[in-house]
mmCIF file of C-alpha atoms in Angstrom:
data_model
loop_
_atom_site.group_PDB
_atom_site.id
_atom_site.type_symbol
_atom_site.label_atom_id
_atom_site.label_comp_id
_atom_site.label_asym_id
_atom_site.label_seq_id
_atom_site.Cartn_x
_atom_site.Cartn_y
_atom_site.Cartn_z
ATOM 1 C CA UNK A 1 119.392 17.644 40.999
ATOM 2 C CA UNK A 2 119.126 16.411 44.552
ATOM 3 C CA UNK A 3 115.580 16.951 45.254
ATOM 4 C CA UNK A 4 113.724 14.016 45.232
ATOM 5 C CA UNK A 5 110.134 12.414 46.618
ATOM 6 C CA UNK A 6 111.821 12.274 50.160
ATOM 7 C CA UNK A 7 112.226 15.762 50.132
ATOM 8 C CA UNK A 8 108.355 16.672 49.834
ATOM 9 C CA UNK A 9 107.999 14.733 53.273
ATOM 10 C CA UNK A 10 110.873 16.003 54.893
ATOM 11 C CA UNK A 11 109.217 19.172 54.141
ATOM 12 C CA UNK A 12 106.044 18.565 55.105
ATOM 13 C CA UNK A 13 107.829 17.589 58.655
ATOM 14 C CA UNK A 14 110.035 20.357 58.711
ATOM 15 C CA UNK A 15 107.720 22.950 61.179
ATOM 16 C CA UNK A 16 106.711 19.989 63.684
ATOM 17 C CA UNK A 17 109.955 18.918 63.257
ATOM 18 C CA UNK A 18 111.265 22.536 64.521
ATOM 19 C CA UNK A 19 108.242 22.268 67.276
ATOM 20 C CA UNK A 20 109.736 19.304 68.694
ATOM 21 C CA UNK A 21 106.406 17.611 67.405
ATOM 22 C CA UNK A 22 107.784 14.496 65.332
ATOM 23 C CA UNK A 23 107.148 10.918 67.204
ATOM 24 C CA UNK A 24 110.698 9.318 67.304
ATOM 25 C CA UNK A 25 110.374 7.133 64.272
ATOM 26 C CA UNK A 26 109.833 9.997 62.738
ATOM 27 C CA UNK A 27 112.285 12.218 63.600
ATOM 28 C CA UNK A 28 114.430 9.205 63.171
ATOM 29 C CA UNK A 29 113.467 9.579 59.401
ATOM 30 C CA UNK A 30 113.445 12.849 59.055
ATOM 31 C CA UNK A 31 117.044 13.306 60.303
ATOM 32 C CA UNK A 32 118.615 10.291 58.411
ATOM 33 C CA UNK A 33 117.149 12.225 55.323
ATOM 34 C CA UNK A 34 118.821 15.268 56.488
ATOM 35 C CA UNK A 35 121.870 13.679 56.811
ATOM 36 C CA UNK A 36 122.115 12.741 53.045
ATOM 37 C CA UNK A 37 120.104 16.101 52.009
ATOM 38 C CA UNK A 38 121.970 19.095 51.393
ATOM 39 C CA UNK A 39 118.881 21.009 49.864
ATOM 40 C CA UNK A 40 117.042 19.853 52.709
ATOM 41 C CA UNK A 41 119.545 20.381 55.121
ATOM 42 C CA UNK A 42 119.996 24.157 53.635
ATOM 43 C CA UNK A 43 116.046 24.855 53.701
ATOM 44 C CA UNK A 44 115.895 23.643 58.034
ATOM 45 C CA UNK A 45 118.696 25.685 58.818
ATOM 46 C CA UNK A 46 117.245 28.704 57.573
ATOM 47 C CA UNK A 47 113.703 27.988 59.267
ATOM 48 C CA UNK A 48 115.939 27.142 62.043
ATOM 49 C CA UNK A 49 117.872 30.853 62.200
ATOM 50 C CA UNK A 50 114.638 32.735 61.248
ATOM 51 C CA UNK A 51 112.381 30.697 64.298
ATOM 52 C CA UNK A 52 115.631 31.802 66.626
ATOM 53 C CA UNK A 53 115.389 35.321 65.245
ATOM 54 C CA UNK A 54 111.792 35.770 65.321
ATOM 55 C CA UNK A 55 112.040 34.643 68.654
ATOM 56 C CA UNK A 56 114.861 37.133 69.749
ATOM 57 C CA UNK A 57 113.654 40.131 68.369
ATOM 58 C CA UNK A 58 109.888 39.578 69.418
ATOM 59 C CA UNK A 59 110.793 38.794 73.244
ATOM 60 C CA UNK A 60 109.964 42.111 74.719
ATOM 61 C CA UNK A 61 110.666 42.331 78.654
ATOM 62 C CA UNK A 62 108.240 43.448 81.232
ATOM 63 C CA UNK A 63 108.665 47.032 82.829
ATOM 64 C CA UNK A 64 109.392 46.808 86.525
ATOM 65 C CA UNK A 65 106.585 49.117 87.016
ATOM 66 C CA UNK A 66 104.064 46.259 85.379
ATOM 67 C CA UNK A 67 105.803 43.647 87.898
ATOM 68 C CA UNK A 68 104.772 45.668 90.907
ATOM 69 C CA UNK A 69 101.187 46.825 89.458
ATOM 70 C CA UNK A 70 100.451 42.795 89.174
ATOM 71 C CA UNK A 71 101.519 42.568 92.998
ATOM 72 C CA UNK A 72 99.822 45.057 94.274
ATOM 73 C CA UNK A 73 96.380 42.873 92.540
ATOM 74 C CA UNK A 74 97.311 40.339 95.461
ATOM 75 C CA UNK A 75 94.757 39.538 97.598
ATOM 76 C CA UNK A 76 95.546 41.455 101.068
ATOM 77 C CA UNK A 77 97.029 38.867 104.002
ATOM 78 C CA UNK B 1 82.235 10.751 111.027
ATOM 79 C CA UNK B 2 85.441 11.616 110.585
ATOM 80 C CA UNK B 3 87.552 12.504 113.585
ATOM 81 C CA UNK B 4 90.248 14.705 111.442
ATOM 82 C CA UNK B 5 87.620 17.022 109.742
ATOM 83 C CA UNK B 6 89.646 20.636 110.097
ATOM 84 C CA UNK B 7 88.576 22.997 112.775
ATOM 85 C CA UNK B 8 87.047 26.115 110.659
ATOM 86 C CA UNK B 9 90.655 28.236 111.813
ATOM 87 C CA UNK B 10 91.982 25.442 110.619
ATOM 88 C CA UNK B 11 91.154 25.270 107.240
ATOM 89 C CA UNK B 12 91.334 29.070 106.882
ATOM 90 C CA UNK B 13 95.062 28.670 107.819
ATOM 91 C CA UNK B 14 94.909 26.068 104.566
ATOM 92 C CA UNK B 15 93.039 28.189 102.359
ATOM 93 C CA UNK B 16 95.356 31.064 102.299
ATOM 94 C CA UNK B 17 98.597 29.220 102.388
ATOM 95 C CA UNK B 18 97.076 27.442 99.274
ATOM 96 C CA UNK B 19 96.221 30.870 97.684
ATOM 97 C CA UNK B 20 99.864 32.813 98.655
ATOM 98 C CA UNK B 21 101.304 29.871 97.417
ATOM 99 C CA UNK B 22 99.308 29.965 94.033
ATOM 100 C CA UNK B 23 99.891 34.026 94.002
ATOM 101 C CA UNK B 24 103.422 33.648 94.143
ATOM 102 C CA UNK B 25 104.079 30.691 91.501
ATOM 103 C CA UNK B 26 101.555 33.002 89.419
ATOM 104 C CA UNK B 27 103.709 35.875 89.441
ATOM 105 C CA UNK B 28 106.833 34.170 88.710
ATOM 106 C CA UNK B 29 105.541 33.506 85.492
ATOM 107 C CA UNK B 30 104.610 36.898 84.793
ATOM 108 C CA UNK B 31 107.440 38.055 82.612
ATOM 109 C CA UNK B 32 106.931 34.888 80.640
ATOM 110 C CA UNK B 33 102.982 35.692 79.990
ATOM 111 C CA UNK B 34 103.896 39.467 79.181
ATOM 112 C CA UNK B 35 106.058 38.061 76.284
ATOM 113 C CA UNK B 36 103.506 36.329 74.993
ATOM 114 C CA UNK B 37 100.741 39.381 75.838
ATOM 115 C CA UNK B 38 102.776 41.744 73.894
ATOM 116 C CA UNK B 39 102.917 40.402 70.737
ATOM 117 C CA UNK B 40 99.236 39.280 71.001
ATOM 118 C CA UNK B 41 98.592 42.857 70.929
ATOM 119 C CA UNK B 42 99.641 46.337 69.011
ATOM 120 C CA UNK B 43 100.984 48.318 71.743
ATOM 121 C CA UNK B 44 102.418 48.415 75.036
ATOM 122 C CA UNK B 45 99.720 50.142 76.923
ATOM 123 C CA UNK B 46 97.519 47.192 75.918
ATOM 124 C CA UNK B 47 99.505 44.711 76.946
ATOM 125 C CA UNK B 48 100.154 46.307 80.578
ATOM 126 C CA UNK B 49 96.271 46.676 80.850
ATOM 127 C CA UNK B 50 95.343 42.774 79.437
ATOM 128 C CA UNK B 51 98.262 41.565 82.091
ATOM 129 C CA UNK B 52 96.651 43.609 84.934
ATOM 130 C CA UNK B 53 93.256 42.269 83.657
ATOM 131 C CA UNK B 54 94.056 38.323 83.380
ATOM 132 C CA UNK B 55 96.225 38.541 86.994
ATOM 133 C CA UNK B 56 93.272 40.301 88.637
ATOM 134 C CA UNK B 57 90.862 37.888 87.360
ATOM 135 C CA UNK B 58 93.310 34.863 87.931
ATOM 136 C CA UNK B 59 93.661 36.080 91.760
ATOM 137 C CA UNK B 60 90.074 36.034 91.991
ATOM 138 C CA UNK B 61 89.377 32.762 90.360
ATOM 139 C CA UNK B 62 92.304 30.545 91.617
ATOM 140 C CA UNK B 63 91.001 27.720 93.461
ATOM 141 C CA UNK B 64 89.561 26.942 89.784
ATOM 142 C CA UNK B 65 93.149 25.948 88.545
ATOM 143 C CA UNK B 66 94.403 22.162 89.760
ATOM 144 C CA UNK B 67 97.484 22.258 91.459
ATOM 145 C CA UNK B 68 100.025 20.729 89.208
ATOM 146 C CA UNK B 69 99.072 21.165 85.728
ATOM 147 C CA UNK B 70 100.578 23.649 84.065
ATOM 148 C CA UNK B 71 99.786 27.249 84.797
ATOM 149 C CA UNK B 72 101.253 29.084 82.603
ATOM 150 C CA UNK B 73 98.918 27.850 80.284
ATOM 151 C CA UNK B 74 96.050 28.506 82.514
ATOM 152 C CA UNK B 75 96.597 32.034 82.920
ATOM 153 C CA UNK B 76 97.031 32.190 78.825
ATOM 154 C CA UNK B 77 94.299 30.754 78.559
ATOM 155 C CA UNK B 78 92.443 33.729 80.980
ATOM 156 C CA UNK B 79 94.356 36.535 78.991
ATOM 157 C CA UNK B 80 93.438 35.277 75.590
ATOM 158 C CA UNK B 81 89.925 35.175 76.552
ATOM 159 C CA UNK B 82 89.614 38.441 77.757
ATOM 160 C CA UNK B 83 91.488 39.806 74.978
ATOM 161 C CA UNK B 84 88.767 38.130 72.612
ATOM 162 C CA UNK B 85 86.243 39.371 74.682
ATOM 163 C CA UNK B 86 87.351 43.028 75.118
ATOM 164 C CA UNK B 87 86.874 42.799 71.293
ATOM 165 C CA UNK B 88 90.318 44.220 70.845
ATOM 166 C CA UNK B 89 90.642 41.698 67.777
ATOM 167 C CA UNK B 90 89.687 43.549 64.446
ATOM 168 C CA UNK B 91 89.165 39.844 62.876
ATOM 169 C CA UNK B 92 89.922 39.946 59.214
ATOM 170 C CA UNK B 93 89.057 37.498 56.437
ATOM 171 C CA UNK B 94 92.004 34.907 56.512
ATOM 172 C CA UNK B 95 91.515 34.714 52.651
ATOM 173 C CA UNK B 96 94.474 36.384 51.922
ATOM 174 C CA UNK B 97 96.525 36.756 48.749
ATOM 175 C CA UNK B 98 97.682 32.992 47.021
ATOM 176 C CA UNK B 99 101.068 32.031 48.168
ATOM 177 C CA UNK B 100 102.257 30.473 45.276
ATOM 178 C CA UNK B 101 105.881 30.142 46.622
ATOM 179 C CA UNK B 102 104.389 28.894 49.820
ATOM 180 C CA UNK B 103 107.104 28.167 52.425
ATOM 181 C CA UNK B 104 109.663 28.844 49.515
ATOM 182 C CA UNK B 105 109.241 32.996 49.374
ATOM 183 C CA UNK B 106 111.116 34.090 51.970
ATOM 184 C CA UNK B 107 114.126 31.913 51.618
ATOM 185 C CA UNK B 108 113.907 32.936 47.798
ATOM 186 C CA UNK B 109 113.266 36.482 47.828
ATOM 187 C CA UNK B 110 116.304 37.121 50.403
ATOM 188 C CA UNK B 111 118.535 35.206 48.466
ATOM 189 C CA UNK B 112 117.874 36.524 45.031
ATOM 190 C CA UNK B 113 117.947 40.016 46.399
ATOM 191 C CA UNK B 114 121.898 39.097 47.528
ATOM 192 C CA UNK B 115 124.532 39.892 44.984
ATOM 193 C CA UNK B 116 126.566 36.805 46.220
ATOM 194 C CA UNK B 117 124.663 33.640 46.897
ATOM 195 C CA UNK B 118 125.166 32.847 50.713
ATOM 196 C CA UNK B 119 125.938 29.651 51.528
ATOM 197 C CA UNK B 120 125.701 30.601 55.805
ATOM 198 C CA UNK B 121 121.804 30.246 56.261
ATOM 199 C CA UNK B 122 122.312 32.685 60.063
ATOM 200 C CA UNK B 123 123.801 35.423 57.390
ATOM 201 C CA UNK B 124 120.464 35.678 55.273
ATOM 202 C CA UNK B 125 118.082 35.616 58.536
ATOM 203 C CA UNK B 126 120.636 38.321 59.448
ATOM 204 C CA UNK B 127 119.250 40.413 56.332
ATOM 205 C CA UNK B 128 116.148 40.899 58.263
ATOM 206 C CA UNK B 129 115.736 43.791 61.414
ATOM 207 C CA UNK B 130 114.229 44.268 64.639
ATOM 208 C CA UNK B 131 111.523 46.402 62.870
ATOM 209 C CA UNK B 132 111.398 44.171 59.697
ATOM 210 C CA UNK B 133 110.042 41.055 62.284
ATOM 211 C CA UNK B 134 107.423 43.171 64.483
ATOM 212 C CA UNK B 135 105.681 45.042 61.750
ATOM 213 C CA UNK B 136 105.647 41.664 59.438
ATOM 214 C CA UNK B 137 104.232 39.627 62.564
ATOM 215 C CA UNK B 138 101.838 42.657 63.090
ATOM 216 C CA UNK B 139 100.351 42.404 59.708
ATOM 217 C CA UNK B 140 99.389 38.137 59.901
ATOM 218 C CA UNK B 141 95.663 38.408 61.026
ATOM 219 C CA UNK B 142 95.021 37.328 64.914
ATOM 220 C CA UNK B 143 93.803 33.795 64.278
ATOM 221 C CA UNK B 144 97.103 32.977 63.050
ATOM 222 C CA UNK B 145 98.910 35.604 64.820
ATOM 223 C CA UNK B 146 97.767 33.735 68.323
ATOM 224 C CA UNK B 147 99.250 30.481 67.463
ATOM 225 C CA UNK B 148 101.901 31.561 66.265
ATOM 226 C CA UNK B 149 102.849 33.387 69.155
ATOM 227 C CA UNK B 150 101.859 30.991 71.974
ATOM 228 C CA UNK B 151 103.998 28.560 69.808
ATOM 229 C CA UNK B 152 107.056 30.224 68.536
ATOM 230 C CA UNK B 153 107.442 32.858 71.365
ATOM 231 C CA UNK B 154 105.487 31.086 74.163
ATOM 232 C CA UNK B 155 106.870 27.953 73.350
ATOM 233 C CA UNK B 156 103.741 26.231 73.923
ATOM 234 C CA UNK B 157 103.226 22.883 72.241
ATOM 235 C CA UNK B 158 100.261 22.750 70.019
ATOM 236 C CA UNK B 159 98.278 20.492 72.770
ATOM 237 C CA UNK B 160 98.937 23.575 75.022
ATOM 238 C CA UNK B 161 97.614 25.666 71.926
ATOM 239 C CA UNK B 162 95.151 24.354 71.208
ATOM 240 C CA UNK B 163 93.340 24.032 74.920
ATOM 241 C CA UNK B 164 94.603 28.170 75.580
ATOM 242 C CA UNK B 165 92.618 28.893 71.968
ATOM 243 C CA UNK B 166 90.302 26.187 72.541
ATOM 244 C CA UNK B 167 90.612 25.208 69.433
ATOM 245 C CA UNK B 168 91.341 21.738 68.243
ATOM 246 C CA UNK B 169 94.842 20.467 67.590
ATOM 247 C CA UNK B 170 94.390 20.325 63.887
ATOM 248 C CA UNK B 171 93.879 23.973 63.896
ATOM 249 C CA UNK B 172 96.438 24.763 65.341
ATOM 250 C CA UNK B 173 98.559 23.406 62.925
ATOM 251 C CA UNK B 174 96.665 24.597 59.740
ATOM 252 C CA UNK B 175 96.669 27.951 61.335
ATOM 253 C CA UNK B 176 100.512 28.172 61.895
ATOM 254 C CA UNK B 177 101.391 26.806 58.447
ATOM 255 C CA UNK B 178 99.298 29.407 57.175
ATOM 256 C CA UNK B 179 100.165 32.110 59.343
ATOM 257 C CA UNK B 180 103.943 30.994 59.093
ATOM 258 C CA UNK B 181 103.754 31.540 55.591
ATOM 259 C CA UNK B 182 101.666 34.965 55.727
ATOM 260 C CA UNK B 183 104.567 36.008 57.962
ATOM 261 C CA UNK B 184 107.372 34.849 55.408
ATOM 262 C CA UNK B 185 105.822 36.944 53.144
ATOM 263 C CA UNK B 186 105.084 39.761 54.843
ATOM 264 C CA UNK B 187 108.588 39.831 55.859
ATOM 265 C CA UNK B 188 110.082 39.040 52.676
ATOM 266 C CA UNK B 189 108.043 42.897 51.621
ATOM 267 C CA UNK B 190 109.659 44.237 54.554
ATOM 268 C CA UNK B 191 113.167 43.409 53.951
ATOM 269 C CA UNK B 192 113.611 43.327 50.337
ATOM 270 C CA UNK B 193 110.610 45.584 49.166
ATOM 271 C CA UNK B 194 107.221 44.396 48.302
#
């Protein structure tokens, strides 16, 4: 049984931890308990992969014809 | 008094140098608002027609943004009003169904449905499609929907969140726990059946 009371932090930092939202202390903490963690470890790599993914798939590009419609709102020289 | 107080030409010449200048930066950040627009709304169409909206209203309105700070945000901050205000947002109740699992389901249901238990976390993401993501992030209600996708696919930080939604920063976090978790399990239905 690895989990243990530092795991229910590290969770609770997990998503500002993914959002780059930890102070440095800590993140500091946060990965030193990762490094020791395998459960934990396991559980950020898959929020990890599935914020990538969500973020792939979801990323839609802008027609061309959009791009010039916005232009053409410029005000005239 | 002053003997350097611009000729009216003068600060004409200013004025729309200042206002190209802001045009241009604006719509170098347009494909990065209209990835934000599009999944802040359920079709295309809308999205084209809130993006026309917001840079129309930005052109208009741009000697109200201070040079410097960040305008991508500002002009967020424009389209998210006026998609509030165009009362495009069906709001629903955000009591939803408990989430006993909590942050847990997804990450359960995907590996229980495998015959093998994966070890390679990018292999059980994998499990999920294209479809599977868009439909699932359609389905979390817009109050949690917005954060989500100013954070995760804007790549706002919640400070930037939470001044675009004006909203405060405690909000913003409640609402994308929640709404991170209303998406896990709306996409745990999608990809191994509800």
């Amino acid at each position: 049984m690895e989990f243990d009371e530092l795991c229910d932090k590290c969770e609770e930092w997990m998503q500002p931890y993914l959002d780059r939202e930890l102070d440095d202390a800590e993140r500091a903490e946060a990965e030193n308990h990762l490094d020791g963690c395998g459960y934990c470890r396991k559980r950020y790599r898959f929020e990890e992969s599935l914020r990538i993914f969500v973020r792939q798939v979801c990323s839609e590009e802008m027609p061309p014809a959009l791009k010039q419609k916005l232009a053409a709102l410029r005000t005239p020289l | 008094m002053s003997e350097v107080t611009p000729t009216e030409p003068q600060r004409l010449a200013t004025d729309a140098r200042d206002r190209v200048r802001f045009e241009e930066e604006a719509l170098e950040l347009s494909d990065q608002v209209y990835r934000v627009a599009r999944r802040l709304v359920g079709s295309r169409e809308e999205a084209e027609d809130l993006m026309q909206e917001t840079y129309a209203r930005a052109f208009r309105s741009w000697r109200s943004y201070t040079p410097g700070t960040n305008l991508r945000a500002w002009l967020l901050r424009i389209l998210t009003n006026l998609n509030i205000d165009r009362g495009r947002r069906k709001q629903r109740s955000p009591e939803m169904q408990p989430l006993e699992e909590g942050d847990y389901f997804l990450y359960n249901r995907l590996e229980e449905s495998s015959r093998e238990p994966r070890s390679d976390q990018d292999a059980v993401v994998d499990r999920l499609s294209q479809d599977d993501v868009v439909a699932a992030l359609s389905e979390v209600p817009h109050d949690f929907r917005d954060v989500i996708v100013l954070v995760d696919i804007g790549d706002f930080t919640y400070q930037d969140a939470a001044q675009i939604l004006d909203i405060p920063i405690g909000t913003v976090m409640s609402r994308l726990h929640r709404g991170r978790r209303i998406l896990k399990t709306a996409l745990a239905d999608q990809a191994v059946g509800g």
